C-alpha positions as a Python dict, from the first residue, in 0.01 Angstrom:
ca = {
    (1, 'M'): (0, 0, 0),
    (2, 'S'): (239, -105, 273),
    (3, 'I'): (596, 23, 267),
    (4, 'V'): (707, -276, 479),
    (5, 'S'): (618, -634, 384),
    (6, 'I'): (711, -944, 577),
    (7, 'T'): (842, -1195, 326),
    (8, 'Q'): (928, -1487, 555),
    (9, 'I'): (927, -1599, 917),
    (10, 'N'): (1116, -1910, 1024),
    (11, 'V'): (1024, -2053, 1362),
    (12, 'L'): (1350, -2166, 1524),
    (13, 'D'): (1398, -2431, 1794),
    (14, 'N'): (1059, -2591, 1733),
    (15, 'P'): (932, -2806, 1900),
    (16, 'T'): (1106, -2740, 2229),
    (17, 'H'): (1072, -2736, 2606),
    (18, 'F'): (800, -2502, 2740),
    (19, 'A'): (1054, -2285, 2927),
    (20, 'N'): (1289, -2230, 2631),
    (21, 'P'): (1292, -1889, 2460),
    (22, 'Y'): (1079, -1823, 2153),
    (23, 'Q'): (1293, -1755, 1844),
    (24, 'F'): (1179, -1627, 1507),
    (25, 'E'): (1395, -1539, 1208),
    (26, 'I'): (1207, -1255, 1038),
    (27, 'T'): (1275, -1137, 682),
    (28, 'F'): (1101, -823, 558),
    (29, 'E'): (1128, -582, 268),
    (30, 'C'): (1118, -205, 291),
    (31, 'I'): (1041, -25, -39),
    (32, 'A'): (1086, 337, 75),
    (33, 'P'): (1282, 526, 341),
    (34, 'L'): (1123, 532, 689),
    (35, 'A'): (1145, 836, 915),
    (36, 'A'): (1110, 625, 1232),
    (37, 'D'): (1192, 280, 1367),
    (38, 'L'): (964, -24, 1352),
    (39, 'E'): (833, -166, 1680),
    (40, 'W'): (810, -546, 1694),
    (41, 'K'): (637, -742, 1970),
    (42, 'I'): (596, -1106, 2066),
    (43, 'I'): (274, -1161, 2261),
    (44, 'Y'): (169, -1485, 2435),
    (45, 'V'): (-208, -1531, 2458),
    (46, 'G'): (-257, -1669, 2808),
    (47, 'S'): (-629, -1741, 2782),
    (48, 'A'): (-886, -1746, 2506),
    (49, 'N'): (-1141, -1609, 2755),
    (50, 'S'): (-969, -1279, 2837),
    (51, 'N'): (-683, -1068, 2707),
    (52, 'A'): (-602, -983, 3071),
    (53, 'H'): (-371, -1288, 3068),
    (54, 'D'): (-181, -1188, 2752),
    (55, 'Q'): (190, -1133, 2809),
    (56, 'V'): (415, -914, 2596),
    (57, 'L'): (721, -1138, 2598),
    (58, 'E'): (945, -892, 2416),
    (59, 'S'): (920, -554, 2247),
    (60, 'I'): (1202, -411, 2036),
    (61, 'M'): (1262, -113, 1813),
    (62, 'V'): (1433, -192, 1481),
    (63, 'G'): (1590, 90, 1288),
    (64, 'P'): (1701, 279, 1106),
    (65, 'V'): (1557, 44, 843),
    (66, 'P'): (1735, 59, 507),
    (67, 'V'): (1544, 22, 182),
    (68, 'G'): (1569, -339, 62),
    (69, 'V'): (1552, -681, 224),
    (70, 'N'): (1624, -698, 598),
    (71, 'K'): (1655, -994, 833),
    (72, 'F'): (1690, -1042, 1208),
    (73, 'V'): (1630, -1302, 1478),
    (74, 'F'): (1367, -1200, 1731),
    (75, 'Q'): (1396, -1384, 2062),
    (76, 'A'): (1179, -1368, 2374),
    (77, 'D'): (1174, -1550, 2705),
    (78, 'A'): (897, -1801, 2763),
    (79, 'P'): (580, -1674, 2932),
    (80, 'K'): (556, -1660, 3310),
    (81, 'P'): (335, -1958, 3400),
    (82, 'E'): (211, -1792, 3719),
    (83, 'L'): (33, -1530, 3502),
    (84, 'I'): (-155, -1794, 3298),
    (85, 'P'): (-477, -1952, 3433),
    (86, 'H'): (-394, -2305, 3551),
    (87, 'N'): (-649, -2464, 3313),
    (88, 'D'): (-502, -2280, 3010),
    (89, 'I'): (-137, -2384, 3043),
    (90, 'V'): (-165, -2730, 2889),
    (91, 'G'): (-338, -2730, 2550),
    (92, 'V'): (-364, -2499, 2253),
    (93, 'T'): (-301, -2125, 2263),
    (94, 'V'): (-163, -1854, 2031),
    (95, 'I'): (161, -1660, 1997),
    (96, 'L'): (147, -1328, 1810),
    (97, 'I'): (414, -1126, 1634),
    (98, 'T'): (312, -768, 1567),
    (99, 'C'): (482, -481, 1390),
    (100, 'S'): (397, -112, 1426),
    (101, 'Y'): (515, 210, 1269),
    (102, 'L'): (466, 535, 1460),
    (103, 'E'): (256, 343, 1716),
    (104, 'K'): (20, 213, 1444),
    (105, 'E'): (8, -165, 1409),
    (106, 'F'): (18, -264, 1042),
    (107, 'V'): (67, -642, 1060),
    (108, 'R'): (-10, -922, 1305),
    (109, 'I'): (102, -1281, 1256),
    (110, 'G'): (-54, -1548, 1476),
    (111, 'Y'): (62, -1904, 1529),
    (112, 'Y'): (-116, -2182, 1712),
    (113, 'V'): (93, -2326, 1995),
    (114, 'N'): (30, -2666, 2153),
    (115, 'N'): (167, -2710, 2505),
    (116, 'E'): (168, -3077, 2595),
    (117, 'Y'): (351, -3357, 2769),
    (118, 'L'): (555, -3584, 2544),
    (119, 'D'): (512, -3874, 2783),
    (120, 'E'): (202, -4078, 2692),
    (121, 'E'): (122, -4153, 3056),
    (122, 'L'): (128, -3782, 3148),
    (123, 'R'): (-91, -3694, 2849),
    (124, 'E'): (-353, -3951, 2946),
    (125, 'N'): (-333, -3879, 3321),
    (126, 'P'): (-206, -3522, 3364),
    (127, 'P'): (-78, -3442, 3713),
    (128, 'E'): (-279, -3197, 3924),
    (129, 'Q'): (30, -2979, 3964),
    (130, 'I'): (176, -2905, 3621),
    (131, 'A'): (514, -3072, 3568),
    (132, 'Y'): (686, -2783, 3386),
    (133, 'D'): (1008, -2979, 3348),
    (134, 'K'): (816, -3229, 3129),
    (135, 'L'): (603, -2979, 2937),
    (136, 'Y'): (685, -2909, 2573),
    (137, 'R'): (551, -2667, 2315),
    (138, 'S'): (506, -2705, 1943),
    (139, 'I'): (429, -2409, 1717),
    (140, 'L'): (223, -2482, 1405),
    (141, 'A'): (475, -2294, 1191),
    (142, 'E'): (331, -2395, 854),
    (143, 'K'): (-3, -2218, 899),
    (144, 'P'): (35, -1866, 1034),
    (145, 'R'): (-266, -1631, 1034),
    (146, 'V'): (-161, -1297, 888),
    (147, 'T'): (-371, -984, 941),
    (148, 'R'): (-276, -656, 776),
    (149, 'F'): (-400, -315, 882),
    (150, 'P'): (-386, -8, 655),
    (151, 'I'): (-194, 284, 808),
    (152, 'N'): (-69, 621, 690),
    (153, 'W'): (300, 579, 628),
}
């Protein structure tokens, strides 16, 4: 049984411009004292073909964690486009939120992200050079994929 359970994640500032920071309001419950901090990460999946393009957008340590319900806003800068394959920037990808205790990941929450142009003309005839100033992202906040991993607490 997990000592820490995520009870809610609200995706803030969604949809928004591609270059805006990612913001998540995370609520979790801790049912027993923890000897160490929790490590949270936001990871942008740059390509479905290889994890070599994944970017850890932010990594933070949260603690000491009191027993009970806890809440915080986790914010990370947008991914660096130059590290994403050109053909994978526009379209669907994934953003992951992970949490680890003593370097053991115990939960991973994945959201689909759609990067697209709002302008109909640009959607139908995308420019050869990506127009980042006109690119927006939308996170499918209603349908996260949650994976839990058993660890020794």
